[in-house]
PDB file of C-alpha atoms in Angstrom:
ATOM      1  CA  MET A  18     119.098  63.723  94.251  1.00 37.00           C
ATOM      2  CA  THR A  19     118.590  66.673  96.271  1.00 49.00           C
ATOM      3  CA  GLU A  20     115.432  67.022  99.126  1.00 50.00           C
ATOM      4  CA  THR A  21     112.644  68.361  96.676  1.00 48.00           C
ATOM      5  CA  GLN A  22     113.489  65.277  94.193  1.00 50.00           C
ATOM      6  CA  GLU A  23     113.337  62.642  96.867  1.00 62.00           C
ATOM      7  CA  ARG A  24     110.385  64.205  98.997  1.00 74.00           C
ATOM      8  CA  ARG A  25     106.952  64.017  97.483  1.00 87.00           C
ATOM      9  CA  PRO A  26     105.060  67.310  98.887  1.00 96.00           C
ATOM     10  CA  LYS A  27     100.945  66.401 100.274  1.00 97.00           C
ATOM     11  CA  MET A  28      99.725  69.815 100.061  1.00 98.00           C
ATOM     12  CA  VAL A  29      99.678  72.438  97.598  1.00 98.00           C
ATOM     13  CA  ILE A  30      98.479  76.333  98.281  1.00 98.00           C
ATOM     14  CA  PHE A  31      97.037  78.785  95.793  1.00 98.00           C
ATOM     15  CA  ASP A  32      97.425  82.089  95.994  1.00 97.00           C
ATOM     16  CA  LYS A  33      94.129  83.632  94.137  1.00 96.00           C
ATOM     17  CA  ASP A  34      94.784  86.800  92.155  1.00 94.00           C
ATOM     18  CA  GLY A  35      96.883  86.873  89.858  1.00 94.00           C
ATOM     19  CA  THR A  36      97.664  83.366  90.198  1.00 96.00           C
ATOM     20  CA  LEU A  37      94.200  80.899  90.056  1.00 97.00           C
ATOM     21  CA  ILE A  38      92.702  84.610  87.957  1.00 96.00           C
ATOM     22  CA  ASP A  39      93.465  87.606  86.330  1.00 94.00           C
ATOM     23  CA  PHE A  40      95.017  89.883  88.434  1.00 93.00           C
ATOM     24  CA  ASP A  41      94.569  93.189  86.770  1.00 93.00           C
ATOM     25  CA  PHE A  42      90.678  91.792  84.941  1.00 93.00           C
ATOM     26  CA  MET A  43      89.270  92.600  88.395  1.00 92.00           C
ATOM     27  CA  TRP A  44      91.131  94.925  90.354  1.00 94.00           C
ATOM     28  CA  ALA A  45      91.670  97.574  87.590  1.00 94.00           C
ATOM     29  CA  SER A  46      87.783  98.346  86.548  1.00 93.00           C
ATOM     30  CA  TRP A  47      87.039  97.566  90.726  1.00 95.00           C
ATOM     31  CA  VAL A  48      89.985 100.503  91.689  1.00 96.00           C
ATOM     32  CA  GLU A  49      88.344 102.796  88.829  1.00 95.00           C
ATOM     33  CA  LYS A  50      84.388 102.160  89.820  1.00 95.00           C
ATOM     34  CA  LEU A  51      85.293 103.005  93.473  1.00 96.00           C
ATOM     35  CA  SER A  52      86.766 106.311  92.062  1.00 94.00           C
ATOM     36  CA  LYS A  53      84.275 106.990  89.978  1.00 94.00           C
ATOM     37  CA  ASP A  54      80.982 106.159  92.856  1.00 95.00           C
ATOM     38  CA  MET A  55      82.967 108.015  95.499  1.00 94.00           C
ATOM     39  CA  ALA A  56      83.560 111.443  93.054  1.00 91.00           C
ATOM     40  CA  MET A  57      80.042 110.511  92.306  1.00 91.00           C
ATOM     41  CA  LEU A  58      78.728 111.261  95.479  1.00 92.00           C
ATOM     42  CA  CYS A  59      80.969 113.359  97.017  1.00 90.00           C
ATOM     43  CA  ARG A  60      79.762 116.017  94.080  1.00 87.00           C
ATOM     44  CA  LYS A  61      76.377 115.222  95.567  1.00 89.00           C
ATOM     45  CA  ARG A  62      77.021 116.314  98.953  1.00 86.00           C
ATOM     46  CA  LYS A  63      78.762 119.475  97.584  1.00 85.00           C
ATOM     47  CA  ILE A  64      81.972 118.172  99.333  1.00 84.00           C
ATOM     48  CA  SER A  65      85.102 120.074  97.037  1.00 76.00           C
ATOM     49  CA  LEU A  66      86.183 117.195  94.938  1.00 68.00           C
ATOM     50  CA  VAL A  67      87.067 116.287  91.821  1.00 54.00           C
ATOM     51  CA  ASN A  68      87.062 113.091  89.980  1.00 53.00           C
ATOM     52  CA  GLU A  69      90.422 113.128  88.228  1.00 61.00           C
ATOM     53  CA  SER A  70      91.865 114.959  91.899  1.00 86.00           C
ATOM     54  CA  LEU A  71      90.877 111.990  93.478  1.00 91.00           C
ATOM     55  CA  ASP A  72      92.500 109.733  90.814  1.00 92.00           C
ATOM     56  CA  ALA A  73      95.645 111.715  91.638  1.00 93.00           C
ATOM     57  CA  LYS A  74      95.740 110.339  95.486  1.00 94.00           C
ATOM     58  CA  LEU A  75      93.597 107.131  95.435  1.00 96.00           C
ATOM     59  CA  PHE A  76      95.963 105.010  92.739  1.00 96.00           C
ATOM     60  CA  PRO A  77      99.188 105.928  93.497  1.00 96.00           C
ATOM     61  CA  LEU A  78      97.985 105.130  97.007  1.00 96.00           C
ATOM     62  CA  LEU A  79      96.135 101.531  96.164  1.00 96.00           C
ATOM     63  CA  GLY A  80      99.497 101.008  93.587  1.00 95.00           C
ATOM     64  CA  TYR A  81      97.420 101.396  90.578  1.00 96.00           C
ATOM     65  CA  ASP A  82      99.044 102.091  86.825  1.00 95.00           C
ATOM     66  CA  SER A  83      95.530 104.146  85.244  1.00 94.00           C
ATOM     67  CA  GLU A  84      97.383 104.391  81.910  1.00 94.00           C
ATOM     68  CA  LYS A  85      98.358 100.566  81.218  1.00 93.00           C
ATOM     69  CA  ARG A  86      95.723  98.980  83.887  1.00 93.00           C
ATOM     70  CA  THR A  87      97.156  97.023  86.105  1.00 93.00           C
ATOM     71  CA  VAL A  88      98.303  96.722  89.734  1.00 91.00           C
ATOM     72  CA  VAL A  89     101.610  97.712  90.258  1.00 91.00           C
ATOM     73  CA  SER A  90     104.479  95.166  91.758  1.00 88.00           C
ATOM     74  CA  GLY A  91     104.367  95.361  95.620  1.00 87.00           C
ATOM     75  CA  GLY A  92     100.974  97.595  95.774  1.00 91.00           C
ATOM     76  CA  MET A  93      98.503  97.232  98.728  1.00 93.00           C
ATOM     77  CA  LEU A  94      96.468  96.215  95.799  1.00 92.00           C
ATOM     78  CA  CYS A  95      98.178  93.236  95.301  1.00 87.00           C
ATOM     79  CA  CYS A  96     100.024  93.001  99.279  1.00 87.00           C
ATOM     80  CA  THR A  97      97.118  94.310 101.535  1.00 92.00           C
ATOM     81  CA  PRO A  98      94.308  92.659 103.015  1.00 92.00           C
ATOM     82  CA  MET A  99      90.386  94.475 102.090  1.00 94.00           C
ATOM     83  CA  HIS A 100      89.795  96.521 105.737  1.00 93.00           C
ATOM     84  CA  LYS A 101      93.808  97.446 105.597  1.00 95.00           C
ATOM     85  CA  ILE A 102      92.620  99.018 101.322  1.00 96.00           C
ATOM     86  CA  ARG A 103      89.565 100.306 103.578  1.00 97.00           C
ATOM     87  CA  GLY A 104      90.999 102.015 106.610  1.00 97.00           C
ATOM     88  CA  ALA A 105      93.887 104.108 103.831  1.00 98.00           C
ATOM     89  CA  VAL A 106      91.605 104.956 102.128  1.00 97.00           C
ATOM     90  CA  LYS A 107      89.646 106.924 104.781  1.00 97.00           C
ATOM     91  CA  GLN A 108      92.412 107.975 105.871  1.00 97.00           C
ATOM     92  CA  MET A 109      93.416 109.523 102.330  1.00 95.00           C
ATOM     93  CA  LEU A 110      90.147 111.501 102.801  1.00 94.00           C
ATOM     94  CA  GLU A 111      90.441 112.920 105.446  1.00 93.00           C
ATOM     95  CA  VAL A 112      94.346 113.745 105.424  1.00 91.00           C
ATOM     96  CA  GLU A 113      94.656 114.553 101.434  1.00 90.00           C
ATOM     97  CA  PHE A 114      91.204 116.173 101.650  1.00 90.00           C
ATOM     98  CA  SER A 115      90.081 117.659 104.693  1.00 89.00           C
ATOM     99  CA  ILE A 116      87.009 115.309 104.939  1.00 92.00           C
ATOM    100  CA  ALA A 117      85.424 114.777 108.765  1.00 93.00           C
ATOM    101  CA  GLY A 118      86.094 111.781 109.521  1.00 95.00           C
ATOM    102  CA  ASP A 119      82.148 110.542 109.957  1.00 96.00           C
ATOM    103  CA  ILE A 120      81.821 112.148 106.951  1.00 94.00           C
ATOM    104  CA  ALA A 121      84.700 109.323 105.366  1.00 95.00           C
ATOM    105  CA  GLU A 122      82.816 107.314 107.038  1.00 97.00           C
ATOM    106  CA  GLU A 123      79.740 107.154 105.283  1.00 96.00           C
ATOM    107  CA  ILE A 124      81.395 107.121 101.708  1.00 95.00           C
ATOM    108  CA  LEU A 125      82.971 104.863 102.081  1.00 97.00           C
ATOM    109  CA  LYS A 126      80.150 102.242 103.940  1.00 97.00           C
ATOM    110  CA  GLN A 127      78.198 103.790  99.959  1.00 96.00           C
ATOM    111  CA  THR A 128      80.737 103.334  98.100  1.00 96.00           C
ATOM    112  CA  TYR A 129      83.178 101.109  99.305  1.00 96.00           C
ATOM    113  CA  GLY A 130      83.131  96.975  98.968  1.00 92.00           C
ATOM    114  CA  THR A 131      84.871  93.296  97.954  1.00 89.00           C
ATOM    115  CA  PRO A 132      83.965  93.271  94.258  1.00 89.00           C
ATOM    116  CA  THR A 133      81.474  90.855  93.423  1.00 89.00           C
ATOM    117  CA  PRO A 134      82.880  87.211  91.438  1.00 92.00           C
ATOM    118  CA  ASP A 135      81.210  86.698  88.076  1.00 92.00           C
ATOM    119  CA  THR A 136      82.001  86.279  84.584  1.00 90.00           C
ATOM    120  CA  SER A 137      82.465  90.545  84.265  1.00 90.00           C
ATOM    121  CA  ASN A 138      85.739  90.120  86.357  1.00 92.00           C
ATOM    122  CA  VAL A 139      86.788  86.727  86.224  1.00 95.00           C
ATOM    123  CA  LYS A 140      89.431  85.640  83.933  1.00 95.00           C
ATOM    124  CA  THR A 141      91.025  82.620  85.356  1.00 96.00           C
ATOM    125  CA  LEU A 142      94.300  81.912  84.212  1.00 96.00           C
ATOM    126  CA  GLY A 143      93.779  77.815  83.869  1.00 96.00           C
ATOM    127  CA  ASP A 144      91.381  75.046  83.340  1.00 97.00           C
ATOM    128  CA  LEU A 145      91.096  75.055  87.263  1.00 98.00           C
ATOM    129  CA  ARG A 146      89.016  71.570  87.632  1.00 98.00           C
ATOM    130  CA  GLU A 147      91.184  70.518  85.458  1.00 98.00           C
ATOM    131  CA  ALA A 148      94.073  70.672  87.491  1.00 98.00           C
ATOM    132  CA  PHE A 149      92.507  70.453  90.967  1.00 98.00           C
ATOM    133  CA  THR A 150      90.868  67.302  89.794  1.00 98.00           C
ATOM    134  CA  GLU A 151      94.267  66.092  88.729  1.00 98.00           C
ATOM    135  CA  LEU A 152      96.378  67.467  91.822  1.00 98.00           C
ATOM    136  CA  LYS A 153      93.980  65.700  94.321  1.00 97.00           C
ATOM    137  CA  GLU A 154      92.576  62.540  92.999  1.00 96.00           C
ATOM    138  CA  LYS A 155      96.019  61.283  91.086  1.00 96.00           C
ATOM    139  CA  HIS A 156      98.595  62.908  93.351  1.00 96.00           C
ATOM    140  CA  LYS A 157      96.488  62.290  96.632  1.00 97.00           C
ATOM    141  CA  LEU A 158      97.344  66.248  97.171  1.00 98.00           C
ATOM    142  CA  LYS A 159      95.441  68.536  99.543  1.00 98.00           C
ATOM    143  CA  ILE A 160      95.135  71.374  98.196  1.00 98.00           C
ATOM    144  CA  GLY A 161      94.599  75.222 100.454  1.00 98.00           C
ATOM    145  CA  VAL A 162      93.761  79.463  99.137  1.00 98.00           C
ATOM    146  CA  CYS A 163      95.028  81.775 101.251  1.00 97.00           C
ATOM    147  CA  THR A 164      94.686  85.108  99.510  1.00 95.00           C
ATOM    148  CA  THR A 165      94.318  88.830 101.419  1.00 93.00           C
ATOM    149  CA  ASP A 166      91.271  88.874  99.955  1.00 93.00           C
ATOM    150  CA  ASP A 167      87.823  88.665 101.813  1.00 94.00           C
ATOM    151  CA  HIS A 168      86.197  85.131 102.197  1.00 96.00           C
ATOM    152  CA  GLU A 169      83.664  84.815 101.316  1.00 96.00           C
ATOM    153  CA  PRO A 170      83.739  86.491  97.964  1.00 95.00           C
ATOM    154  CA  THR A 171      87.217  83.608  97.225  1.00 96.00           C
ATOM    155  CA  THR A 172      84.651  80.613  97.932  1.00 97.00           C
ATOM    156  CA  ASP A 173      82.054  82.649  96.532  1.00 97.00           C
ATOM    157  CA  MET A 174      84.743  82.225  93.445  1.00 97.00           C
ATOM    158  CA  LEU A 175      85.642  78.323  94.011  1.00 97.00           C
ATOM    159  CA  LYS A 176      82.666  77.838  93.198  1.00 97.00           C
ATOM    160  CA  MET A 177      81.373  79.838  90.073  1.00 96.00           C
ATOM    161  CA  GLN A 178      84.442  77.926  88.606  1.00 96.00           C
ATOM    162  CA  GLY A 179      82.897  74.598  90.030  1.00 96.00           C
ATOM    163  CA  VAL A 180      86.407  73.955  92.266  1.00 98.00           C
ATOM    164  CA  ALA A 181      84.558  73.858  95.933  1.00 97.00           C
ATOM    165  CA  ASP A 182      84.763  70.745  96.447  1.00 97.00           C
ATOM    166  CA  LEU A 183      88.362  69.977  95.821  1.00 98.00           C
ATOM    167  CA  VAL A 184      90.186  72.672  97.853  1.00 98.00           C
ATOM    168  CA  ASP A 185      89.786  71.659 101.420  1.00 98.00           C
ATOM    169  CA  VAL A 186      90.158  74.571 102.825  1.00 98.00           C
ATOM    170  CA  VAL A 187      90.607  78.649 102.625  1.00 98.00           C
ATOM    171  CA  ILE A 188      91.636  80.903 104.656  1.00 97.00           C
ATOM    172  CA  GLY A 189      90.758  85.150 103.899  1.00 95.00           C
ATOM    173  CA  GLY A 190      92.409  88.711 104.582  1.00 92.00           C
ATOM    174  CA  ASP A 191      89.306  89.086 106.596  1.00 94.00           C
ATOM    175  CA  ASP A 192      89.557  86.179 108.552  1.00 94.00           C
ATOM    176  CA  LYS A 193      90.326  86.377 112.177  1.00 91.00           C
ATOM    177  CA  HIS A 194      91.741  83.707 113.029  1.00 88.00           C
ATOM    178  CA  ALA A 195      95.772  83.871 111.308  1.00 93.00           C
ATOM    179  CA  ALA A 196      97.768  87.342 110.979  1.00 92.00           C
ATOM    180  CA  PRO A 197      97.637  87.814 107.361  1.00 90.00           C
ATOM    181  CA  LYS A 198     100.622  87.530 105.354  1.00 93.00           C
ATOM    182  CA  PRO A 199     103.459  87.492 104.793  1.00 92.00           C
ATOM    183  CA  SER A 200     103.065  86.161 107.873  1.00 94.00           C
ATOM    184  CA  PRO A 201     103.538  82.395 108.455  1.00 97.00           C
ATOM    185  CA  GLU A 202      99.998  82.479 110.283  1.00 96.00           C
ATOM    186  CA  GLN A 203      98.264  81.397 107.242  1.00 96.00           C
ATOM    187  CA  ILE A 204      99.782  78.848 105.844  1.00 97.00           C
ATOM    188  CA  GLN A 205     100.285  76.918 109.386  1.00 98.00           C
ATOM    189  CA  TYR A 206      95.906  78.029 110.103  1.00 97.00           C
ATOM    190  CA  LEU A 207      95.998  75.789 106.662  1.00 97.00           C
ATOM    191  CA  CYS A 208      97.738  72.924 107.547  1.00 98.00           C
ATOM    192  CA  LYS A 209      96.625  72.758 111.645  1.00 97.00           C
ATOM    193  CA  GLN A 210      93.302  71.894 109.108  1.00 97.00           C
ATOM    194  CA  VAL A 211      94.551  68.968 107.337  1.00 97.00           C
ATOM    195  CA  GLU A 212      97.187  67.408 108.951  1.00 98.00           C
ATOM    196  CA  VAL A 213     100.081  68.928 107.190  1.00 98.00           C
ATOM    197  CA  ASP A 214     103.335  69.528 107.825  1.00 97.00           C
ATOM    198  CA  PRO A 215     104.267  72.909 106.309  1.00 98.00           C
ATOM    199  CA  LYS A 216     107.366  71.176 105.534  1.00 97.00           C
ATOM    200  CA  ASP A 217     105.390  69.023 103.291  1.00 98.00           C
ATOM    201  CA  VAL A 218     103.294  72.020 101.302  1.00 98.00           C
ATOM    202  CA  ILE A 219     104.377  73.221  98.301  1.00 98.00           C
ATOM    203  CA  MET A 220     103.069  77.365  97.726  1.00 98.00           C
ATOM    204  CA  ILE A 221     102.046  78.771  94.548  1.00 98.00           C
ATOM    205  CA  GLY A 222     101.795  82.201  94.650  1.00 96.00           C
ATOM    206  CA  ASP A 223     102.349  85.677  92.299  1.00 95.00           C
ATOM    207  CA  THR A 224     104.248  88.223  94.408  1.00 94.00           C
ATOM    208  CA  ASN A 225     106.634  88.804  96.941  1.00 94.00           C
ATOM    209  CA  THR A 226     105.313  88.144 100.183  1.00 95.00           C
ATOM    210  CA  ASP A 227     103.212  84.868  99.485  1.00 96.00           C
ATOM    211  CA  MET A 228     106.574  84.165  99.194  1.00 97.00           C
ATOM    212  CA  GLN A 229     108.143  85.346 101.796  1.00 97.00           C
ATOM    213  CA  MET A 230     104.853  83.762 103.308  1.00 97.00           C
ATOM    214  CA  GLY A 231     105.808  80.461 102.705  1.00 98.00           C
ATOM    215  CA  LYS A 232     109.481  80.696 103.080  1.00 97.00           C
ATOM    216  CA  ALA A 233     109.157  82.169 106.953  1.00 98.00           C
ATOM    217  CA  ALA A 234     106.402  78.945 106.951  1.00 98.00           C
ATOM    218  CA  GLY A 235     109.089  76.326 105.945  1.00 97.00           C
ATOM    219  CA  VAL A 236     107.299  75.106 103.104  1.00 98.00           C
ATOM    220  CA  PHE A 237     108.897  72.426 100.743  1.00 96.00           C
ATOM    221  CA  LEU A 238     108.996  74.534  97.730  1.00 97.00           C
ATOM    222  CA  ASN A 239     107.781  77.890  96.907  1.00 98.00           C
ATOM    223  CA  ILE A 240     106.720  78.498  93.455  1.00 98.00           C
ATOM    224  CA  GLY A 241     106.848  82.179  92.015  1.00 97.00           C
ATOM    225  CA  ILE A 242     104.197  82.571  89.170  1.00 96.00           C
ATOM    226  CA  MET A 243     104.951  85.279  86.315  1.00 93.00           C
ATOM    227  CA  HIS A 244     102.007  86.574  84.873  1.00 84.00           C
ATOM    228  CA  GLY A 245     100.264  87.679  88.329  1.00 82.00           C
ATOM    229  CA  ALA A 246     100.687  91.281  89.890  1.00 82.00           C
ATOM    230  CA  SER A 247     104.257  90.761  91.084  1.00 84.00           C
ATOM    231  CA  SER A 248     107.479  92.381  88.695  1.00 86.00           C
ATOM    232  CA  VAL A 249     110.238  89.104  87.924  1.00 90.00           C
ATOM    233  CA  LYS A 250     112.440  91.085  90.314  1.00 91.00           C
ATOM    234  CA  ASP A 251     110.422  91.096  93.368  1.00 89.00           C
ATOM    235  CA  LEU A 252     109.441  88.413  93.196  1.00 92.00           C
ATOM    236  CA  GLU A 253     112.690  85.904  92.316  1.00 92.00           C
ATOM    237  CA  VAL A 254     113.921  86.915  95.809  1.00 93.00           C
ATOM    238  CA  ASN A 255     112.040  84.812  97.860  1.00 96.00           C
ATOM    239  CA  ALA A 256     110.966  82.336  95.150  1.00 97.00           C
ATOM    240  CA  ASP A 257     112.816  78.912  94.766  1.00 97.00           C
ATOM    241  CA  VAL A 258     110.963  78.314  90.957  1.00 97.00           C
ATOM    242  CA  LEU A 259     109.804  80.650  88.928  1.00 97.00           C
ATOM    243  CA  VAL A 260     107.607  79.548  85.702  1.00 97.00           C
ATOM    244  CA  PRO A 261     105.438  81.490  83.055  1.00 95.00           C
ATOM    245  CA  SER A 262     101.597  80.011  83.476  1.00 95.00           C
ATOM    246  CA  PHE A 263      99.550  78.067  85.038  1.00 96.00           C
ATOM    247  CA  GLU A 264     100.154  75.337  82.180  1.00 96.00           C
ATOM    248  CA  LYS A 265     103.808  75.660  83.009  1.00 97.00           C
ATOM    249  CA  MET A 266     103.283  75.104  86.712  1.00 97.00           C
ATOM    250  CA  MET A 267     101.372  71.937  86.948  1.00 97.00           C
ATOM    251  CA  CYS A 268     103.595  70.297  84.167  1.00 97.00           C
ATOM    252  CA  LEU A 269     106.430  71.298  87.427  1.00 97.00           C
ATOM    253  CA  MET A 270     103.577  69.608  89.493  1.00 97.00           C
ATOM    254  CA  ARG A 271     103.404  66.350  87.519  1.00 96.00           C
ATOM    255  CA  LYS A 272     107.368  66.317  87.786  1.00 94.00           C
ATOM    256  CA  LEU A 273     107.080  67.038  92.181  1.00 94.00           C
ATOM    257  CA  CYS A 274     104.582  65.070  92.264  1.00 92.00           C
ATOM    258  CA  SER A 275     106.240  61.652  90.680  1.00 85.00           C
ATOM    259  CA  SER A 276     109.436  62.639  91.512  1.00 64.00           C
TER     260      SER A 276
END
């Protein structure tokens, strides 16, 4: 028997966007609204900036394909904390459109923010309540969520889906007590909170950044879900196993937890 077959995990850590919920369903509308709102505010301030030219700079910067309305594999949106994306957008306004720093900051104060999860932008990729209940009650796993999105909207999404009570610990991209992905610090922090060794953790995510983090932390197994933000080519570099869907991921988890 292999080491994976002989051992059983004690904790599972999920990425959020692209793993638990549909990435493009939330972030496509967010990017488009950001561009529209910034262009509108610039027109009100009589700043020489048109929406088409803003889209041409903003969308590639963030890694967004407006024709397909999808996030580009390896782009900022799928791998970068919100505050760093904000900084990059501010720099773009200053450099590409010669907008003074204080004015760029004011524009962002009025237009930039993490999307509030609701039925208009959240579509789960599986029955989270059913899956988390099984993992926790039947397989006795601790459950963590690790995301580059901010902490508060992440917990709001978990509450919205009725699974906050099943999640032991959450860390977001704006939390200051651990470096963001792909650093192993977020996994190390989550493990410390529930007294589990990283070598007993399964990391489940949809990007190579998730897999790099898991590998750096020395987790039990990296499971890459192929329906998220990354291409299979990017994802397979550091994943131990690839699965095509949330349902297939749960089938694999049952095998791993019953071996």
